[in-house]
Amino acid sequence: MDFKGSDTVTGPRAEDHLPHTARAAVKIVIVGGFGVGKTTMVGSVSEIRPLTTEETMTQAGIGVDDDYGSETKTATTVAMDFGRISLTDQLVLYLFGTPGQERFWFLWNGLFEGALGAVVLIDTRRLEVSFDVIGRLEERGVPFVVAINDFPDAPRYPVEDLRAALDLPEEIPIVRCDARRRASSRDTLMTLMRFLHSLAMTSAHR
Ligand SMILES: Nc1nc2c(ncn2[C@@H]2O[C@H](COP(=O)(O)OP(=O)(O)OP(=O)(O)O)[C@@H](O)[C@H]2O)c(=O)[nH]1
Ligand SMILES: [Mg+2]
């Protein structure tokens, strides 16, 4: 029977297969406020075609949604982003991007389940939203690094000023990144993995 309009289901592509050398798979979440570049980061770094759940922002959402930047941004994540990257031959990260609009934040709990660590993306034009984001990670005990996604018209504060403003302890890494660039997003994930490794080493020696 012909199902009119249904998509053709194709088999996995060669690049969808896990490298046969892969030994460990880790779940990482990419969090942050509305429009900070979470979907962009998952998309730039993923080696498989990322799964996105973006919906067009409607007029109805304006005023209900955080409407910052809605003149230029036309789509928003309503459930999650998903991607995958092999950081080394042996280590594979599964990336889950959260929705940024506060009305979808109830989904975060499920997304945090089993996550080894998180990247908090921040936009220095709207630092205040990061307090809630960081608070939620702290509540759930998910270790994180902070990545400043540099937008062209965003103020460039020294990292130490941002650390003080966000009230972050010395050991939490803060990096600058451009979520649109694969190398930059990959470096951010490397920083997170190094941080998680150092935490594991510290607790092993206690
Ligand atoms: N200049 C610049 N623009 C960026 C960067 N990252 C993302 N953008 C742009 O910012 C907009 C928002 O990016 P998204 O990836 O949709 O942000 P998001 O955090 O997933 O948004 P929500 O899911 O709605 O919370 C897009 O138009 C991107 O092209 C960046 O590093 N620099
Ligand atoms: Mg998104």
PDB file of N, CA and C and ligand atoms in Angstrom, residues 32-41 54 57 72-78 81 98-101 121 125 148-153 177-181, ligand 1:
ATOM      1  N   GLY A  32      21.389  26.467  28.628  1.00  0.00           N
ATOM      2  CA  GLY A  32      21.528  27.919  28.577  1.00  0.00           C
ATOM      3  C   GLY A  32      20.180  28.536  28.295  1.00  0.00           C
ATOM      4  N   GLY A  33      20.132  29.840  28.412  1.00  0.00           N
ATOM      5  CA  GLY A  33      18.879  30.557  28.207  1.00  0.00           C
ATOM      6  C   GLY A  33      18.463  30.572  26.743  1.00  0.00           C
ATOM      7  N   PHE A  34      17.405  31.284  26.508  1.00  0.00           N
ATOM      8  CA  PHE A  34      16.821  31.383  25.175  1.00  0.00           C
ATOM      9  C   PHE A  34      17.810  31.995  24.169  1.00  0.00           C
ATOM     10  N   GLY A  35      17.989  31.296  23.048  1.00  0.00           N
ATOM     11  CA  GLY A  35      18.746  31.860  21.931  1.00  0.00           C
ATOM     12  C   GLY A  35      20.230  32.054  22.155  1.00  0.00           C
ATOM     13  N   VAL A  36      20.833  31.305  23.085  1.00  0.00           N
ATOM     14  CA  VAL A  36      22.275  31.488  23.326  1.00  0.00           C
ATOM     15  C   VAL A  36      23.140  30.680  22.359  1.00  0.00           C
ATOM     16  N   GLY A  37      22.512  29.808  21.565  1.00  0.00           N
ATOM     17  CA  GLY A  37      23.282  29.056  20.568  1.00  0.00           C
ATOM     18  C   GLY A  37      23.411  27.560  20.846  1.00  0.00           C
ATOM     19  N   LYS A  38      22.496  26.990  21.621  1.00  0.00           N
ATOM     20  CA  LYS A  38      22.584  25.564  21.968  1.00  0.00           C
ATOM     21  C   LYS A  38      22.388  24.666  20.728  1.00  0.00           C
ATOM     22  N   THR A  39      21.343  24.947  19.973  1.00  0.00           N
ATOM     23  CA  THR A  39      21.084  24.148  18.763  1.00  0.00           C
ATOM     24  C   THR A  39      22.240  24.314  17.776  1.00  0.00           C
ATOM     25  N   THR A  40      22.751  25.548  17.694  1.00  0.00           N
ATOM     26  CA  THR A  40      23.869  25.834  16.787  1.00  0.00           C
ATOM     27  C   THR A  40      25.081  24.996  17.179  1.00  0.00           C
ATOM     28  N   MET A  41      25.363  24.906  18.483  1.00  0.00           N
ATOM     29  CA  MET A  41      26.530  24.146  18.938  1.00  0.00           C
ATOM     30  C   MET A  41      26.376  22.653  18.636  1.00  0.00           C
ATOM     31  N   GLU A  54      12.991  21.946  16.341  1.00  0.00           N
ATOM     32  CA  GLU A  54      12.732  23.391  16.293  1.00  0.00           C
ATOM     33  C   GLU A  54      11.367  23.666  15.681  1.00  0.00           C
ATOM     34  N   MET A  57       8.782  30.234  15.492  1.00  0.00           N
ATOM     35  CA  MET A  57       8.188  31.043  16.560  1.00  0.00           C
ATOM     36  C   MET A  57       7.023  31.815  15.975  1.00  0.00           C
ATOM     37  N   THR A  72      15.181  38.590  14.791  1.00  0.00           N
ATOM     38  CA  THR A  72      16.106  37.913  13.879  1.00  0.00           C
ATOM     39  C   THR A  72      16.006  36.394  13.980  1.00  0.00           C
ATOM     40  N   LYS A  73      15.531  35.911  15.101  1.00  0.00           N
ATOM     41  CA  LYS A  73      15.479  34.464  15.316  1.00  0.00           C
ATOM     42  C   LYS A  73      14.072  33.980  14.990  1.00  0.00           C
ATOM     43  N   THR A  74      13.992  32.950  14.139  1.00  0.00           N
ATOM     44  CA  THR A  74      12.664  32.546  13.682  1.00  0.00           C
ATOM     45  C   THR A  74      12.229  31.192  14.231  1.00  0.00           C
ATOM     46  N   ALA A  75      13.196  30.414  14.780  1.00  0.00           N
ATOM     47  CA  ALA A  75      12.842  29.078  15.266  1.00  0.00           C
ATOM     48  C   ALA A  75      13.387  28.882  16.669  1.00  0.00           C
ATOM     49  N   THR A  76      12.704  28.046  17.434  1.00  0.00           N
ATOM     50  CA  THR A  76      13.141  27.763  18.800  1.00  0.00           C
ATOM     51  C   THR A  76      12.961  26.280  19.099  1.00  0.00           C
ATOM     52  N   THR A  77      13.828  25.766  19.978  1.00  0.00           N
ATOM     53  CA  THR A  77      13.763  24.346  20.330  1.00  0.00           C
ATOM     54  C   THR A  77      12.597  24.108  21.286  1.00  0.00           C
ATOM     55  N   VAL A  78      11.777  23.112  20.980  1.00  0.00           N
ATOM     56  CA  VAL A  78      10.628  22.847  21.846  1.00  0.00           C
ATOM     57  C   VAL A  78      10.780  21.555  22.647  1.00  0.00           C
ATOM     58  N   ASP A  81      17.705  18.946  21.300  1.00  0.00           N
ATOM     59  CA  ASP A  81      18.580  18.686  20.156  1.00  0.00           C
ATOM     60  C   ASP A  81      19.345  17.422  20.503  1.00  0.00           C
ATOM     61  N   THR A  98      19.174  21.470  25.379  1.00  0.00           N
ATOM     62  CA  THR A  98      17.881  21.697  26.038  1.00  0.00           C
ATOM     63  C   THR A  98      17.128  22.834  25.336  1.00  0.00           C
ATOM     64  N   PRO A  99      15.817  22.903  25.536  1.00  0.00           N
ATOM     65  CA  PRO A  99      15.090  24.079  25.041  1.00  0.00           C
ATOM     66  C   PRO A  99      15.401  25.286  25.937  1.00  0.00           C
ATOM     67  N   GLY A 100      15.481  26.471  25.344  1.00  0.00           N
ATOM     68  CA  GLY A 100      15.865  27.652  26.112  1.00  0.00           C
ATOM     69  C   GLY A 100      14.704  28.440  26.688  1.00  0.00           C
ATOM     70  N   GLN A 101      13.550  28.328  26.064  1.00  0.00           N
ATOM     71  CA  GLN A 101      12.417  29.113  26.563  1.00  0.00           C
ATOM     72  C   GLN A 101      11.931  28.548  27.888  1.00  0.00           C
ATOM     73  N   LEU A 121      26.037  27.501  28.025  1.00  0.00           N
ATOM     74  CA  LEU A 121      26.338  28.554  27.059  1.00  0.00           C
ATOM     75  C   LEU A 121      25.774  29.865  27.588  1.00  0.00           C
ATOM     76  N   ARG A 125      25.040  39.548  26.942  1.00  0.00           N
ATOM     77  CA  ARG A 125      24.010  40.602  26.918  1.00  0.00           C
ATOM     78  C   ARG A 125      22.868  40.253  27.865  1.00  0.00           C
ATOM     79  N   ILE A 148      31.342  31.132  26.940  1.00  0.00           N
ATOM     80  CA  ILE A 148      30.792  32.427  26.536  1.00  0.00           C
ATOM     81  C   ILE A 148      30.672  32.404  25.019  1.00  0.00           C
ATOM     82  N   ASN A 149      29.434  32.407  24.537  1.00  0.00           N
ATOM     83  CA  ASN A 149      29.234  32.399  23.093  1.00  0.00           C
ATOM     84  C   ASN A 149      29.318  33.841  22.623  1.00  0.00           C
ATOM     85  N   ASP A 150      30.392  34.153  21.910  1.00  0.00           N
ATOM     86  CA  ASP A 150      30.662  35.549  21.560  1.00  0.00           C
ATOM     87  C   ASP A 150      29.806  36.038  20.395  1.00  0.00           C
ATOM     88  N   PHE A 151      28.791  36.788  20.712  1.00  0.00           N
ATOM     89  CA  PHE A 151      28.000  37.435  19.665  1.00  0.00           C
ATOM     90  C   PHE A 151      28.670  38.776  19.366  1.00  0.00           C
ATOM     91  N   PRO A 152      28.615  39.244  18.110  1.00  0.00           N
ATOM     92  CA  PRO A 152      29.385  40.431  17.733  1.00  0.00           C
ATOM     93  C   PRO A 152      29.078  41.672  18.579  1.00  0.00           C
ATOM     94  N   ASP A 153      27.827  41.888  18.936  1.00  0.00           N
ATOM     95  CA  ASP A 153      27.500  43.101  19.684  1.00  0.00           C
ATOM     96  C   ASP A 153      27.396  42.855  21.191  1.00  0.00           C
ATOM     97  N   CYS A 177      33.767  30.858  23.160  1.00  0.00           N
ATOM     98  CA  CYS A 177      33.590  29.988  21.995  1.00  0.00           C
ATOM     99  C   CYS A 177      32.726  30.656  20.950  1.00  0.00           C
ATOM    100  N   ASP A 178      32.768  30.078  19.774  1.00  0.00           N
ATOM    101  CA  ASP A 178      31.847  30.473  18.723  1.00  0.00           C
ATOM    102  C   ASP A 178      31.097  29.197  18.353  1.00  0.00           C
ATOM    103  N   ALA A 179      29.856  29.121  18.807  1.00  0.00           N
ATOM    104  CA  ALA A 179      29.088  27.878  18.660  1.00  0.00           C
ATOM    105  C   ALA A 179      28.884  27.493  17.197  1.00  0.00           C
ATOM    106  N   ARG A 180      29.099  28.439  16.295  1.00  0.00           N
ATOM    107  CA  ARG A 180      28.902  28.126  14.874  1.00  0.00           C
ATOM    108  C   ARG A 180      30.071  27.355  14.298  1.00  0.00           C
ATOM    109  N   ARG A 181      31.209  27.388  15.029  1.00  0.00           N
ATOM    110  CA  ARG A 181      32.420  26.745  14.502  1.00  0.00           C
ATOM    111  C   ARG A 181      32.669  25.407  15.178  1.00  0.00           C
TER     112      ARG A 181
HETATM  113  N1  LIG B   1      27.291  35.749  16.020  1.00  0.00           N
HETATM  114  C1  LIG B   1      26.976  34.568  16.503  1.00  0.00           C
HETATM  115  N2  LIG B   1      25.726  34.111  16.300  1.00  0.00           N
HETATM  116  C2  LIG B   1      25.409  32.912  16.797  1.00  0.00           C
HETATM  117  C3  LIG B   1      26.335  32.141  17.520  1.00  0.00           C
HETATM  118  N3  LIG B   1      25.718  31.003  17.935  1.00  0.00           N
HETATM  119  C4  LIG B   1      24.451  31.076  17.484  1.00  0.00           C
HETATM  120  N4  LIG B   1      24.259  32.208  16.782  1.00  0.00           N
HETATM  121  C5  LIG B   1      23.013  32.633  16.159  1.00  0.00           C
HETATM  122  O1  LIG B   1      22.110  32.889  17.237  1.00  0.00           O
HETATM  123  C6  LIG B   1      20.809  32.437  16.916  1.00  0.00           C
HETATM  124  C7  LIG B   1      20.272  31.535  18.009  1.00  0.00           C
HETATM  125  O2  LIG B   1      20.893  30.295  17.966  1.00  0.00           O
HETATM  126  P1  LIG B   1      20.183  28.924  18.395  1.00  0.00           P
HETATM  127  O3  LIG B   1      21.231  27.878  18.176  1.00  0.00           O
HETATM  128  O4  LIG B   1      18.867  28.734  17.778  1.00  0.00           O
HETATM  129  O5  LIG B   1      19.969  29.173  19.949  1.00  0.00           O
HETATM  130  P2  LIG B   1      19.293  28.195  21.001  1.00  0.00           P
HETATM  131  O6  LIG B   1      20.031  28.414  22.266  1.00  0.00           O
HETATM  132  O7  LIG B   1      19.217  26.805  20.503  1.00  0.00           O
HETATM  133  O8  LIG B   1      17.839  28.818  21.083  1.00  0.00           O
HETATM  134  P3  LIG B   1      16.509  28.208  21.809  1.00  0.00           P
HETATM  135  O9  LIG B   1      16.428  26.782  21.458  1.00  0.00           O
HETATM  136  O10 LIG B   1      15.395  29.019  21.238  1.00  0.00           O
HETATM  137  O11 LIG B   1      16.716  28.482  23.258  1.00  0.00           O
HETATM  138  C8  LIG B   1      20.909  31.777  15.538  1.00  0.00           C
HETATM  139  O12 LIG B   1      20.439  32.718  14.596  1.00  0.00           O
HETATM  140  C9  LIG B   1      22.385  31.520  15.352  1.00  0.00           C
HETATM  141  O13 LIG B   1      22.790  31.609  14.000  1.00  0.00           O
HETATM  142  C10 LIG B   1      27.659  32.660  17.681  1.00  0.00           C
HETATM  143  O14 LIG B   1      28.533  32.035  18.283  1.00  0.00           O
HETATM  144  N5  LIG B   1      27.917  33.872  17.174  1.00  0.00           N
END
